[in-house]
Amino acid sequence: MLGNFSFGDYFKKDAIHYAWELLTKEFGIPKEKLYVTVFETDDEAADIWHKQEGLPKDRIFRLGEKDNFWRMGDTGPCGPCSEIFFDHGPSAEGSPILTKELSLAKIGLLKFGI
């Protein structure tokens, strides 16, 4: 899995765009095979995926703190994250599309917590 964690140089719009561009343009992965997750209350990230990158709303999933909130520990960098998943199709063994084994990239949208 690729990881992108920004500590202030850029934030959601750029981080999401960089990851999407890398996977779809540089690596040539078909957009229609990709799904994303966002933190359950992160409307801004969901809107960026839909409006900026053109991802249909039915391929954007909202998950809770266990899956889409990254933290280093009790204090320090933390924040909502977004992940990009590849759909291997019905012939793939294992779980549904949104499994950690199939995650291609994690985008950490970090803030500092106390």
CSV table of C-alpha atoms in Angstrom, one decimal:
chain,number,residue,atom,x,y,z
A,1,MET,CA,0.0,0.0,0.0
A,2,LEU,CA,1.2,3.5,-0.8
A,3,GLY,CA,1.0,6.1,1.9
A,4,ASN,CA,0.8,9.9,1.7
A,5,PHE,CA,0.8,11.8,5.0
A,6,SER,CA,0.9,15.6,4.7
A,7,PHE,CA,2.1,17.7,7.6
A,8,GLY,CA,1.1,21.1,6.3
A,9,ASP,CA,2.6,21.6,2.8
A,10,TYR,CA,-0.7,20.7,1.1
A,11,PHE,CA,-4.0,19.3,2.3
A,12,LYS,CA,-7.0,17.4,1.1
A,13,LYS,CA,-7.5,18.7,-2.4
A,14,ASP,CA,-3.9,18.3,-3.4
A,15,ALA,CA,-3.3,15.0,-1.5
A,16,ILE,CA,-6.4,13.4,-3.0
A,17,HIS,CA,-5.4,14.7,-6.5
A,18,TYR,CA,-1.8,13.4,-6.2
A,19,ALA,CA,-2.9,9.9,-5.2
A,20,TRP,CA,-5.6,9.7,-7.9
A,21,GLU,CA,-3.3,11.0,-10.6
A,22,LEU,CA,-0.5,8.6,-9.6
A,23,LEU,CA,-2.8,5.6,-9.7
A,24,THR,CA,-4.9,6.4,-12.8
A,25,LYS,CA,-2.4,8.3,-15.0
A,26,GLU,CA,1.0,7.2,-14.0
A,27,PHE,CA,0.2,3.6,-13.2
A,28,GLY,CA,-2.7,3.4,-15.7
A,29,ILE,CA,-5.2,1.8,-13.3
A,30,PRO,CA,-8.7,2.1,-14.8
A,31,LYS,CA,-10.8,4.6,-12.8
A,32,GLU,CA,-13.9,2.4,-13.0
A,33,LYS,CA,-12.0,-0.3,-10.9
A,34,LEU,CA,-11.3,2.0,-8.0
A,35,TYR,CA,-13.4,2.7,-4.9
A,36,VAL,CA,-12.5,5.1,-2.0
A,37,THR,CA,-13.3,5.4,1.7
A,38,VAL,CA,-13.5,8.6,3.8
A,39,PHE,CA,-14.0,9.1,7.5
A,40,GLU,CA,-17.7,9.0,8.3
A,41,THR,CA,-18.1,12.8,9.0
A,42,ASP,CA,-15.6,14.0,6.4
A,43,ASP,CA,-18.0,15.6,3.9
A,44,GLU,CA,-15.1,17.8,2.5
A,45,ALA,CA,-13.1,14.7,1.4
A,46,ALA,CA,-16.2,13.0,0.0
A,47,ASP,CA,-17.0,16.1,-2.0
A,48,ILE,CA,-13.4,16.4,-3.3
A,49,TRP,CA,-13.5,12.8,-4.5
A,50,HIS,CA,-16.8,13.3,-6.2
A,51,LYS,CA,-16.5,16.9,-7.6
A,52,GLN,CA,-12.8,17.3,-8.2
A,53,GLU,CA,-11.9,13.7,-9.3
A,54,GLY,CA,-15.2,12.8,-10.8
A,55,LEU,CA,-15.7,9.6,-8.7
A,56,PRO,CA,-19.4,8.5,-8.6
A,57,LYS,CA,-21.0,8.8,-5.1
A,58,ASP,CA,-21.8,5.1,-5.1
A,59,ARG,CA,-18.0,4.3,-5.1
A,60,ILE,CA,-17.3,6.5,-2.0
A,61,PHE,CA,-17.8,4.7,1.3
A,62,ARG,CA,-17.9,6.3,4.7
A,63,LEU,CA,-16.2,4.4,7.5
A,64,GLY,CA,-15.7,5.0,11.2
A,65,GLU,CA,-12.7,5.7,13.4
A,66,LYS,CA,-11.5,2.2,13.4
A,67,ASP,CA,-10.9,2.2,9.6
A,68,ASN,CA,-10.6,5.8,8.5
A,69,PHE,CA,-9.0,7.8,11.3
A,70,TRP,CA,-5.2,7.6,11.7
A,71,ARG,CA,-3.4,8.4,15.0
A,72,MET,CA,0.2,8.0,16.1
A,73,GLY,CA,-0.7,7.6,19.7
A,74,ASP,CA,-2.5,9.3,22.5
A,75,THR,CA,-1.0,12.7,21.5
A,76,GLY,CA,0.6,13.9,18.3
A,77,PRO,CA,-0.4,13.8,14.6
A,78,CYS,CA,-3.8,12.4,13.9
A,79,GLY,CA,-6.7,12.9,11.6
A,80,PRO,CA,-9.2,11.5,9.2
A,81,CYS,CA,-7.8,9.4,6.3
A,82,SER,CA,-9.0,8.2,3.0
A,83,GLU,CA,-8.1,4.9,1.2
A,84,ILE,CA,-8.3,3.8,-2.4
A,85,PHE,CA,-9.3,0.2,-3.2
A,86,PHE,CA,-9.1,-1.8,-6.3
A,87,ASP,CA,-12.0,-4.0,-7.4
A,88,HIS,CA,-10.6,-7.4,-8.4
A,89,GLY,CA,-14.0,-8.5,-9.6
A,90,PRO,CA,-16.1,-11.5,-8.6
A,91,SER,CA,-13.5,-14.1,-9.4
A,92,ALA,CA,-11.1,-12.8,-6.7
A,93,GLU,CA,-10.9,-14.9,-3.5
A,94,GLY,CA,-11.6,-13.4,-0.1
A,95,SER,CA,-13.7,-10.6,1.2
A,96,PRO,CA,-15.7,-7.9,-0.4
A,97,ILE,CA,-14.0,-5.0,-2.2
A,98,LEU,CA,-13.2,-2.9,0.9
A,99,THR,CA,-10.6,-5.1,2.6
A,100,LYS,CA,-7.2,-4.0,3.8
A,101,GLU,CA,-5.6,-6.6,1.6
A,102,LEU,CA,-6.8,-4.8,-1.5
A,103,SER,CA,-6.1,-1.2,-0.4
A,104,LEU,CA,-3.8,0.5,-2.9
A,105,ALA,CA,-3.2,3.8,-1.1
A,106,LYS,CA,-3.9,5.6,2.2
A,107,ILE,CA,-4.1,9.4,2.4
A,108,GLY,CA,-3.5,10.7,5.9
A,109,LEU,CA,-5.1,14.1,6.3
A,110,LEU,CA,-3.3,14.9,9.6
A,111,LYS,CA,-3.8,17.5,12.2
A,112,PHE,CA,-2.1,17.8,15.6
A,113,GLY,CA,-4.1,16.5,18.5
A,114,ILE,CA,-3.5,16.6,22.2
